[in-house]
PDB file of C-alpha atoms in Angstrom:
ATOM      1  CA  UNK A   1       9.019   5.432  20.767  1.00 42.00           C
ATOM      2  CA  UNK A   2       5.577   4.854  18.985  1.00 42.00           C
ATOM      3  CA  UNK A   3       5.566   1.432  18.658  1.00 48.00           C
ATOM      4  CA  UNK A   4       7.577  -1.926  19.237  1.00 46.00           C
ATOM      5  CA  UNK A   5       7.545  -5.361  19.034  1.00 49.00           C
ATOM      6  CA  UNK A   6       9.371  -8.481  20.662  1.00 48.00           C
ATOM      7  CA  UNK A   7      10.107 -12.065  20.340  1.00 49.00           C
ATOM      8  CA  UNK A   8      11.343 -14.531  22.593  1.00 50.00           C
ATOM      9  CA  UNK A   9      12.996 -17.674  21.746  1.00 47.00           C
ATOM     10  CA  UNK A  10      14.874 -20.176  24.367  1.00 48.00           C
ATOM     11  CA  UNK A  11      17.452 -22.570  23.056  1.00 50.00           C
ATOM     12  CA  UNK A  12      18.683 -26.101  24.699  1.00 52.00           C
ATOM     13  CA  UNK A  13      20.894 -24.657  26.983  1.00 51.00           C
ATOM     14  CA  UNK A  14      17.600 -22.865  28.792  1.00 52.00           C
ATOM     15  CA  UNK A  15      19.273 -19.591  27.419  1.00 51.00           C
ATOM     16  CA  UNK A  16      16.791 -17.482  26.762  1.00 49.00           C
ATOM     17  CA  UNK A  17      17.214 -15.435  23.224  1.00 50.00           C
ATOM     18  CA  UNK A  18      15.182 -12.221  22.679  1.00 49.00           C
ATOM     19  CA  UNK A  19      15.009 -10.374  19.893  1.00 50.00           C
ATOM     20  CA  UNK A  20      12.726  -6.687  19.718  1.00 49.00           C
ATOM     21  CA  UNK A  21      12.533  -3.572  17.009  1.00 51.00           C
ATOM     22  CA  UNK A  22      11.665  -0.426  18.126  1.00 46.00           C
ATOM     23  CA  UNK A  23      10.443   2.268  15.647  1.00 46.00           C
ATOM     24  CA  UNK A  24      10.427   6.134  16.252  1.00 46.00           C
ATOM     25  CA  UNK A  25       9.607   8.558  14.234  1.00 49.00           C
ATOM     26  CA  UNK A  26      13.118   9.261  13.151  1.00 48.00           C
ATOM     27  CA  UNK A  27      14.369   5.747  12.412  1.00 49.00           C
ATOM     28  CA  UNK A  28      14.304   2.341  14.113  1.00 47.00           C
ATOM     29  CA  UNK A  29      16.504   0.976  16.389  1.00 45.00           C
ATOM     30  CA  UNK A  30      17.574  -2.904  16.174  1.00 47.00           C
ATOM     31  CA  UNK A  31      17.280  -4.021  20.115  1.00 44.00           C
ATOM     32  CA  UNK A  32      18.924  -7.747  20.105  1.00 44.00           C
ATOM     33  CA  UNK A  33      19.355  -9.852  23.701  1.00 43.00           C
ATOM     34  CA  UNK A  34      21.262 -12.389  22.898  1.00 45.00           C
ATOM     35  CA  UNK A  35      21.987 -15.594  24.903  1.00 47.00           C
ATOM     36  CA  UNK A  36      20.765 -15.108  28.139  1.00 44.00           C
ATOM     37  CA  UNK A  37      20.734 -17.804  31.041  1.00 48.00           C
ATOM     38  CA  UNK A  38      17.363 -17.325  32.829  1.00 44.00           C
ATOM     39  CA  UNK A  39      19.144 -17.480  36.117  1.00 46.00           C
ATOM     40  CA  UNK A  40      20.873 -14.355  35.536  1.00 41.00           C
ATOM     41  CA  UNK A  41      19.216 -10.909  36.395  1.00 44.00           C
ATOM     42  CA  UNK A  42      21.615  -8.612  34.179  1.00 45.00           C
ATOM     43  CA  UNK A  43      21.342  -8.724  30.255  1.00 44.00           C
ATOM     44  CA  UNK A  44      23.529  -7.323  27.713  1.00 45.00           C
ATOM     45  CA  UNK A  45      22.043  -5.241  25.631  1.00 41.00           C
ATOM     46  CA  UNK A  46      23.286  -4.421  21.676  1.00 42.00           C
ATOM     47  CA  UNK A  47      22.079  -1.481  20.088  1.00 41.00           C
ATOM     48  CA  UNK A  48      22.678  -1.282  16.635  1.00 40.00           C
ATOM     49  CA  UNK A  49      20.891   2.209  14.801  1.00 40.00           C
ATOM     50  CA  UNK A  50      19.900   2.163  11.198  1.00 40.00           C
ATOM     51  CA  UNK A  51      19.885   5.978  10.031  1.00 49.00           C
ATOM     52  CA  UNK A  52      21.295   7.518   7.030  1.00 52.00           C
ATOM     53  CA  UNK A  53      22.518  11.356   6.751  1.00 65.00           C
ATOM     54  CA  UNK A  54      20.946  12.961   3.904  1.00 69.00           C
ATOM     55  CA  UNK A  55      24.012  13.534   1.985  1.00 73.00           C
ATOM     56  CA  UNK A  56      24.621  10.240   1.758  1.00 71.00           C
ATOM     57  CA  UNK A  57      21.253   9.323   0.015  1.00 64.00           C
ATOM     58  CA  UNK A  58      22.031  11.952  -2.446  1.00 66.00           C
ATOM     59  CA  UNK A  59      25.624  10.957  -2.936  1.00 68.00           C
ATOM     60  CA  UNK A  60      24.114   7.075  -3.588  1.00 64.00           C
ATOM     61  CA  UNK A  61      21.403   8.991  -5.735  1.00 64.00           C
ATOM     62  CA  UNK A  62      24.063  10.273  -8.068  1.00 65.00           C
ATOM     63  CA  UNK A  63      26.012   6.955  -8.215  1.00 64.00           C
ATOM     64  CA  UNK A  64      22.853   5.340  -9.667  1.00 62.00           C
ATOM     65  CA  UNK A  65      22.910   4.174 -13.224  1.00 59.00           C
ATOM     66  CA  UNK A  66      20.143   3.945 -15.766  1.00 66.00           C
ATOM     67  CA  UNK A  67      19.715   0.559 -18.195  1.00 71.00           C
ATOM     68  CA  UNK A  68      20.641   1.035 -21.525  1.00 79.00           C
ATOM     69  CA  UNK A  69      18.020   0.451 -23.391  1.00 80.00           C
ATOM     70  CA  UNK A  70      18.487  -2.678 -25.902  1.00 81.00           C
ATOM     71  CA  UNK A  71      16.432  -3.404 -28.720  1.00 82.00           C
ATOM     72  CA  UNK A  72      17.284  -7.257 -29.360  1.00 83.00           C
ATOM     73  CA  UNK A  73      20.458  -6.774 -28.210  1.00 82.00           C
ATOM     74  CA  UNK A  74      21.004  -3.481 -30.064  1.00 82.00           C
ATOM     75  CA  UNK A  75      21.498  -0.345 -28.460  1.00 85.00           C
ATOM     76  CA  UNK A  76      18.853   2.852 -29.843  1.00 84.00           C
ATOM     77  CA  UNK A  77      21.732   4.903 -31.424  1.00 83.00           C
ATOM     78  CA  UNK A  78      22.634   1.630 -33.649  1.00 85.00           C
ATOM     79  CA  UNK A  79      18.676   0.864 -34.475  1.00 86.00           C
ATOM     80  CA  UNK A  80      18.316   4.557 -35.445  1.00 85.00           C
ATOM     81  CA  UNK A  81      21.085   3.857 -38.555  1.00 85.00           C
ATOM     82  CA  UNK A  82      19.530   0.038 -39.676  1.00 87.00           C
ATOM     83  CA  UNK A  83      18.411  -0.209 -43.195  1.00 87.00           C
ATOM     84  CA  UNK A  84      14.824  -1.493 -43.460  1.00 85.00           C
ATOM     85  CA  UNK A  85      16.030  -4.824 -44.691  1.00 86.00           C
ATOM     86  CA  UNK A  86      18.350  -5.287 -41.109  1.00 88.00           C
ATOM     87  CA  UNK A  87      15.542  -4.028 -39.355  1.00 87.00           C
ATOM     88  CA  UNK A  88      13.360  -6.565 -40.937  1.00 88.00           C
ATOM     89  CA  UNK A  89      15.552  -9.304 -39.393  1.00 88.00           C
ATOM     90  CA  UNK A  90      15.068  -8.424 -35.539  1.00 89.00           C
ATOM     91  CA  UNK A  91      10.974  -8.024 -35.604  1.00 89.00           C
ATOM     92  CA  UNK A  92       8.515 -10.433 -35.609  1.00 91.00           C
ATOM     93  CA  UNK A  93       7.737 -12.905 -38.279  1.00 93.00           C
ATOM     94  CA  UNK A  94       4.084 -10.870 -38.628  1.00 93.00           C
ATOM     95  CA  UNK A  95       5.886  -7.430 -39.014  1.00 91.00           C
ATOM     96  CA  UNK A  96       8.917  -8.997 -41.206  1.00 91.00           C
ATOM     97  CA  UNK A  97       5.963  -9.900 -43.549  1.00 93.00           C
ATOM     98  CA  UNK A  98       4.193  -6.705 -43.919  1.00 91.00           C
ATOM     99  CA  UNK A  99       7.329  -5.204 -44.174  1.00 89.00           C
ATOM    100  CA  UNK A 100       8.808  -7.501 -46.815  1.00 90.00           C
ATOM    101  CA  UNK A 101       5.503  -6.684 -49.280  1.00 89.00           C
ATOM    102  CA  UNK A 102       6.713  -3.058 -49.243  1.00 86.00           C
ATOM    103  CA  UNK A 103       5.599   0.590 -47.269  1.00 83.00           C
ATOM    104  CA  UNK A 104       1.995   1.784 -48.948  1.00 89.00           C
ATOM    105  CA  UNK A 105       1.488   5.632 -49.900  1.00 91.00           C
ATOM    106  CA  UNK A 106      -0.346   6.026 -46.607  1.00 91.00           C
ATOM    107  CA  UNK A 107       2.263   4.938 -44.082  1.00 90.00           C
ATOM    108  CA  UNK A 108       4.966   7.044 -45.672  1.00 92.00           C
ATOM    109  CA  UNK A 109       2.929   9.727 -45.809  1.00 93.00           C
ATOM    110  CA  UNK A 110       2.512   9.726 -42.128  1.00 93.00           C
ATOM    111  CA  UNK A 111       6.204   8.845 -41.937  1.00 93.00           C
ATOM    112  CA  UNK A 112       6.950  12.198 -44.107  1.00 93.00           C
ATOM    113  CA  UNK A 113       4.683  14.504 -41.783  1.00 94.00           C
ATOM    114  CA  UNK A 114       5.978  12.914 -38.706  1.00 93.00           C
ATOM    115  CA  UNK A 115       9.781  13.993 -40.324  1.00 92.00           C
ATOM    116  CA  UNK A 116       8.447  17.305 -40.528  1.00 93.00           C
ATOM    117  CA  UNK A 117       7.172  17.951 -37.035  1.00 93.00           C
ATOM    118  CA  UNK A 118      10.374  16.881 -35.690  1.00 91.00           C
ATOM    119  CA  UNK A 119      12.275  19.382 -38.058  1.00 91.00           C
ATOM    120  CA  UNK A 120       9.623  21.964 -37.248  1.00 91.00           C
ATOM    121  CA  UNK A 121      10.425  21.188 -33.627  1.00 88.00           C
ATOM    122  CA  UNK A 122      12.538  23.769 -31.033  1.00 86.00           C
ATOM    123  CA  UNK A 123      15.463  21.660 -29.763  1.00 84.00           C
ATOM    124  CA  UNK A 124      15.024  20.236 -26.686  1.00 83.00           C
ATOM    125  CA  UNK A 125      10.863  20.426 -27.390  1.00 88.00           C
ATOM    126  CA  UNK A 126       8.343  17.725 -27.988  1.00 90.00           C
ATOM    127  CA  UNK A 127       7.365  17.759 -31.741  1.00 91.00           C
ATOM    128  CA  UNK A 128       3.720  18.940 -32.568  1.00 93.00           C
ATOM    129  CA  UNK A 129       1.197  15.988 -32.424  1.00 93.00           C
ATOM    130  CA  UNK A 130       0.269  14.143 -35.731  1.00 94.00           C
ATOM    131  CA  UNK A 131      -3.541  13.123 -36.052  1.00 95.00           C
ATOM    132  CA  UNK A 132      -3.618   9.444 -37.609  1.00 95.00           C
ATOM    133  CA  UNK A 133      -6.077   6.482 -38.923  1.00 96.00           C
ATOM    134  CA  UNK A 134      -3.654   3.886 -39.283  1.00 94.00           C
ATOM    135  CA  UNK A 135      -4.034   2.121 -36.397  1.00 95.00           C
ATOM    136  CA  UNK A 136      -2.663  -0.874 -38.261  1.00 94.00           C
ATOM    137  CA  UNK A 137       1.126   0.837 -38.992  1.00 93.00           C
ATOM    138  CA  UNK A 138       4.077  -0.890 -37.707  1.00 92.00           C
ATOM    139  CA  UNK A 139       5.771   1.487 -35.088  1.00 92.00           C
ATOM    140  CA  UNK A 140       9.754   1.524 -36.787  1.00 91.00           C
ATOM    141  CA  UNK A 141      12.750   3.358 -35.137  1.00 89.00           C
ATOM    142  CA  UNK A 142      12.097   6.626 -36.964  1.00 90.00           C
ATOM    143  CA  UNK A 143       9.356   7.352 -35.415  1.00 90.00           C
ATOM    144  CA  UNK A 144      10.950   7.674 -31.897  1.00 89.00           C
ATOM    145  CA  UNK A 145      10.364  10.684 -29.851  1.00 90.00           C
ATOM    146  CA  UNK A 146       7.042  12.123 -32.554  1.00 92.00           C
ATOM    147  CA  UNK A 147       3.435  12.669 -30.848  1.00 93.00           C
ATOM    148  CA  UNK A 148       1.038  10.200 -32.794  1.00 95.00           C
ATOM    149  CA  UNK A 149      -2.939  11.260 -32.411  1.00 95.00           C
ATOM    150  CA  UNK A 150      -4.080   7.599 -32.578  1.00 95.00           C
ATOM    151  CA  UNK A 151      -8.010   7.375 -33.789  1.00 95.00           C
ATOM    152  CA  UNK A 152     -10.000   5.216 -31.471  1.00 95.00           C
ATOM    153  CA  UNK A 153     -13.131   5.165 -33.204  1.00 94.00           C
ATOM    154  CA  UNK A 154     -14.256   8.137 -31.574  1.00 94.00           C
ATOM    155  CA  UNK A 155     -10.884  10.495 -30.949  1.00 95.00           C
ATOM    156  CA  UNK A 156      -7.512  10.500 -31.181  1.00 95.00           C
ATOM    157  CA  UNK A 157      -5.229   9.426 -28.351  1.00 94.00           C
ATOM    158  CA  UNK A 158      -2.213  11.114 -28.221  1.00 95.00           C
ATOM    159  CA  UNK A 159       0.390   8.368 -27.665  1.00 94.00           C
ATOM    160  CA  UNK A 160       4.730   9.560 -27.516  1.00 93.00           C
ATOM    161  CA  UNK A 161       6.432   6.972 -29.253  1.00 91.00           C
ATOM    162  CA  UNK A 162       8.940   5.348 -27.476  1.00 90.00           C
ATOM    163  CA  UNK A 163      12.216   2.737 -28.268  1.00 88.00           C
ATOM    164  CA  UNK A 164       9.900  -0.076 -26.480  1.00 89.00           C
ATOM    165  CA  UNK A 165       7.388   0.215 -29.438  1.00 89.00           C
ATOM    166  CA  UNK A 166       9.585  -0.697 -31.976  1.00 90.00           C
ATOM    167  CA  UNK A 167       7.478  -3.327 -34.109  1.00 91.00           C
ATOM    168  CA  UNK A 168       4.078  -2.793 -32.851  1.00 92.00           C
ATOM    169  CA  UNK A 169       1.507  -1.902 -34.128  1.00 94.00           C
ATOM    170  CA  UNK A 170       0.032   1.669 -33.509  1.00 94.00           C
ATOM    171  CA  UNK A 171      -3.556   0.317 -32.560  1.00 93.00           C
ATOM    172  CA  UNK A 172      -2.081  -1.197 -29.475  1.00 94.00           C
ATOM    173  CA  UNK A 173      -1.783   2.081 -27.981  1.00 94.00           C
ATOM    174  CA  UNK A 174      -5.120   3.525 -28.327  1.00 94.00           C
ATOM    175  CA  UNK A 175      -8.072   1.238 -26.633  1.00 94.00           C
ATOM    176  CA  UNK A 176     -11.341   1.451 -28.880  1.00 95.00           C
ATOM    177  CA  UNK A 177     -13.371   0.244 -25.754  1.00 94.00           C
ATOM    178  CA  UNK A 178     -14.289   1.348 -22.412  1.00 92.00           C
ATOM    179  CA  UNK A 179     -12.948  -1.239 -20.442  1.00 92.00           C
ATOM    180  CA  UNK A 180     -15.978  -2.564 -18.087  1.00 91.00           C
ATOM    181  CA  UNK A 181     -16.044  -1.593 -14.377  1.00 90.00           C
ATOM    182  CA  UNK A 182     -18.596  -3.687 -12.752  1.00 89.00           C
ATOM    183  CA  UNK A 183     -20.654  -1.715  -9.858  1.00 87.00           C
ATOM    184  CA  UNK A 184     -23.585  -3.354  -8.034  1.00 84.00           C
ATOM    185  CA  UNK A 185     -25.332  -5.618  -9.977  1.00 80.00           C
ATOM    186  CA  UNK A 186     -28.883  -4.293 -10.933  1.00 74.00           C
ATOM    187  CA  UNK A 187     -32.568  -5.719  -9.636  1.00 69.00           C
ATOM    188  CA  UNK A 188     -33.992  -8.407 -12.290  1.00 69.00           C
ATOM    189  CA  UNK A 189     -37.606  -9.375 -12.819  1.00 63.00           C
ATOM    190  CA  UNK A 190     -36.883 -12.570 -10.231  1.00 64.00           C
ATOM    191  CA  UNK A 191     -36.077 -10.794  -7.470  1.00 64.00           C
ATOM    192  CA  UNK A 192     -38.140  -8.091  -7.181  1.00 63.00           C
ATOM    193  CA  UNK A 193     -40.978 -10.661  -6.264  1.00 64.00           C
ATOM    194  CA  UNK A 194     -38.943 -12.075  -3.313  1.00 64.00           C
ATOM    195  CA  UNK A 195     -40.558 -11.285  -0.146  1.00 64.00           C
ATOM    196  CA  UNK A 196     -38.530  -8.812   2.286  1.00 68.00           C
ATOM    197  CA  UNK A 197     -39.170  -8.509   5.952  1.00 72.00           C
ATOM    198  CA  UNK A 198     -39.779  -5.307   7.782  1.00 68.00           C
TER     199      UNK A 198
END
């Protein structure tokens, strides 16, 4: 064994209760010595070991299942059908506003040529990535699954568009700053005339 540790722990009765884990390399082994008068020189030792078989971790791995994903308490198939005015009703008041005043030329464009790259597609393949400027477009279901190239100010971030993005805005994705990672801070004017010992 590589390593253990132990605790001991006396009661009212001058029992003495000790409690140690052992670890191996393999697994770890619970060692509990429970309720022991001091007087006595035997102790009862309980062994308990804690190690899986490999098929059973797979078997448990198959049994596990995935969240549903739920947008506002609807499920992606059903948000892929809703009209724009249902959709309307389960985004933000911002979003419900921009939407409400009508899609420009620009977005559906984008929407059109996103559409396409998705047709264009092989099945089972990621659609080709679709270079944009609108940083400001709402992300809506349709646009699940495309590649947006998302302009930064200086390139364009390729960004997959996923069911969590519903009703953001495509800006969010692509940072238009470098965010600042302080090093070690530089020598001013003031402290260069500080006197150092040698």
């Amino acid at each position: 064994y590589t390593q253990g540790r132990s605790k001991g722990v006396s009661n009212r009765d001058g029992h003495l209760k000790i409690c140690c884990r052992v670890f191996s390399e393999t697994d770890s082994v619970d060692l509990i010595l429970t309720e022991l008068p001091l007087s006595l020189p035997t102790l009862r030792l309980h062994c308990h070991r804690t190690s899986m078989d490999a098929e059973k971790v797979a078997e448990l791995r198959k049994k596990r299942t995935f969240k549903k994903f739920t947008f506002r308490g609807i499920e992606l198939d059903a948000l892929l059908d809703l009209t724009n005015d249902e959709l309307m009703d389960l985004v933000t008041a911002r979003a419900r506003r921009r939407m409400s005043r009508g899609l420009k030329r620009k977005p559906m464009a984008l929407i059109k040529r996103l559409r396409q790259a998705k047709k264009e597609a092989d099945p089972g393949e990621k659609p080709r990535g679709i270079k944009t400027h609108l940083r400001n477009m709402i992300i809506v279901p349709e646009m699940i699954g495309s590649i947006v190239g998302i302009y930064n100010g200086k390139m364009f971030c390729g960004v997959e568009m996923k069911p969590e993005m519903v009703g953001m805005y495509l800006g969010e994705f692509a940072i238009t700053y470098k965010p600042v990672r302080h090093g070690r801070p530089g020598v001013s004017a003031a402290h260069q005339t500080r006197f150092i010992p040698l």
